[in-house]
């Protein structure tokens, strides 16, 4: 892990606690054993929580996903994860002077095995009144971290930043809450679109979006969603009462794959809820909407990464990390509102992307008015 000093105000109390428990101040280059320890800890923790999901599936799985899981395949993947966690944690113990990551990985993995591992029996007749998306959290944290953490280590925009940079635990809590509480958030974000579409159906307008090829529908969804998102996003920057909620997202002083998760619940519900209204009214096919949801989730993560890539001509067609990093710059903060297509910002006069390929020297909000801790951030906009 990184090496904060206790006097560094940019680190939260939880950052410092993790540093004391799992801190490893040695070299973090590939081959040093640090990355092996990180993978071992990640897979060990994921295996432990996955076993809990098997035990309490009626409580800890997303209702819509539960019946879709290929159980035998999931058992096989869990077995592989447990084996890999042991292997990488042991490799860390062999290569690394500091054994903390390896020991933690072994501990989580042993816990997964003691609780039954992949052999836990599933009782399908049990029901629960509440569903938490622990399964959704485990799947996403494993997939996204295994993809983006190595890429950020190999091609860093800011090599000195490190994986466990200031505020990573705050962003991690946002990430965890948004996935575990996915059903509750989905209910509130769908509410405006459901009410409006019931009163104003696409068929009444003569719109036949469902008859179009899926690829065409997905493209139209991306355009409609991004235009709507653009104006909602821009309004959050301009309306006095709305800005404090969106300021939470801009408060991070470090950009990486996890930073995009820092979103106040009010910002999340309003933005996503309004984006879905035109999509429901037009009446796109469910399959096309699900494909778009996957695209926007991946792109929303990608545009925040700590990776120095120059996409050249692609920067004019799709929103890239450099384009969005300039949106997060201390200056200019009111540019680049689109999340899919930069030409939308060109159309409305808010496009900013230096031709010299430069990146913003500093991101965040001037003066750092937003508190660093998760709980304080939740109540700060209401003050």
XYZ file of N, CA and C in Angstrom, residues 43 46-47 50-51 70-85 117-119:
72
model
N -8.832 -11.868 -4.429
C -9.534 -13.121 -4.709
C -9.941 -13.830 -3.423
N -12.955 -11.914 -2.139
C -14.083 -12.192 -3.033
C -14.619 -13.602 -2.807
N -13.731 -14.570 -2.604
C -14.157 -15.951 -2.351
C -14.933 -16.055 -1.049
N -18.278 -14.526 -1.581
C -19.055 -15.359 -2.507
C -19.645 -16.563 -1.786
N -18.890 -17.141 -0.858
C -19.417 -18.264 -0.076
C -20.591 -17.797 0.785
N -25.684 -19.516 -13.834
C -25.362 -20.932 -14.070
C -24.607 -21.466 -12.848
N -25.311 -22.124 -11.950
C -24.762 -22.453 -10.635
C -23.501 -23.300 -10.740
N -23.498 -24.300 -11.619
C -22.311 -25.152 -11.746
C -21.098 -24.350 -12.209
N -21.319 -23.439 -13.139
C -20.220 -22.592 -13.601
C -19.725 -21.696 -12.475
N -20.647 -21.137 -11.694
C -20.254 -20.267 -10.591
C -19.467 -21.034 -9.536
N -19.858 -22.290 -9.303
C -19.091 -23.120 -8.360
C -17.675 -23.352 -8.886
N -17.565 -23.612 -10.176
C -16.248 -23.820 -10.764
C -15.376 -22.581 -10.669
N -15.961 -21.419 -10.940
C -15.209 -20.171 -10.842
C -14.791 -19.883 -9.406
N -15.659 -20.209 -8.453
C -15.318 -20.008 -7.046
C -14.162 -20.915 -6.642
N -14.181 -22.151 -7.108
C -13.074 -23.070 -6.821
C -11.764 -22.533 -7.379
N -11.792 -22.050 -8.621
C -10.589 -21.480 -9.231
C -10.111 -20.252 -8.465
N -11.061 -19.422 -8.010
C -10.694 -18.221 -7.258
C -10.015 -18.583 -5.941
N -10.514 -19.608 -5.261
C -9.916 -20.043 -3.996
C -8.500 -20.558 -4.224
N -8.327 -21.377 -5.262
C -6.994 -21.910 -5.574
C -6.036 -20.777 -5.931
N -6.503 -19.848 -6.784
C -5.655 -18.728 -7.195
C -5.312 -17.832 -6.009
N -6.268 -17.637 -5.106
C -6.012 -16.805 -3.929
C -4.912 -17.411 -3.062
N -16.754 -23.436 1.106
C -16.236 -23.252 -0.241
C -17.320 -23.357 -1.300
N -16.947 -23.947 -2.427
C -17.881 -24.069 -3.550
C -18.893 -25.186 -3.359
N -18.776 -25.936 -2.269
C -19.683 -27.063 -2.058
C -20.919 -26.745 -1.244
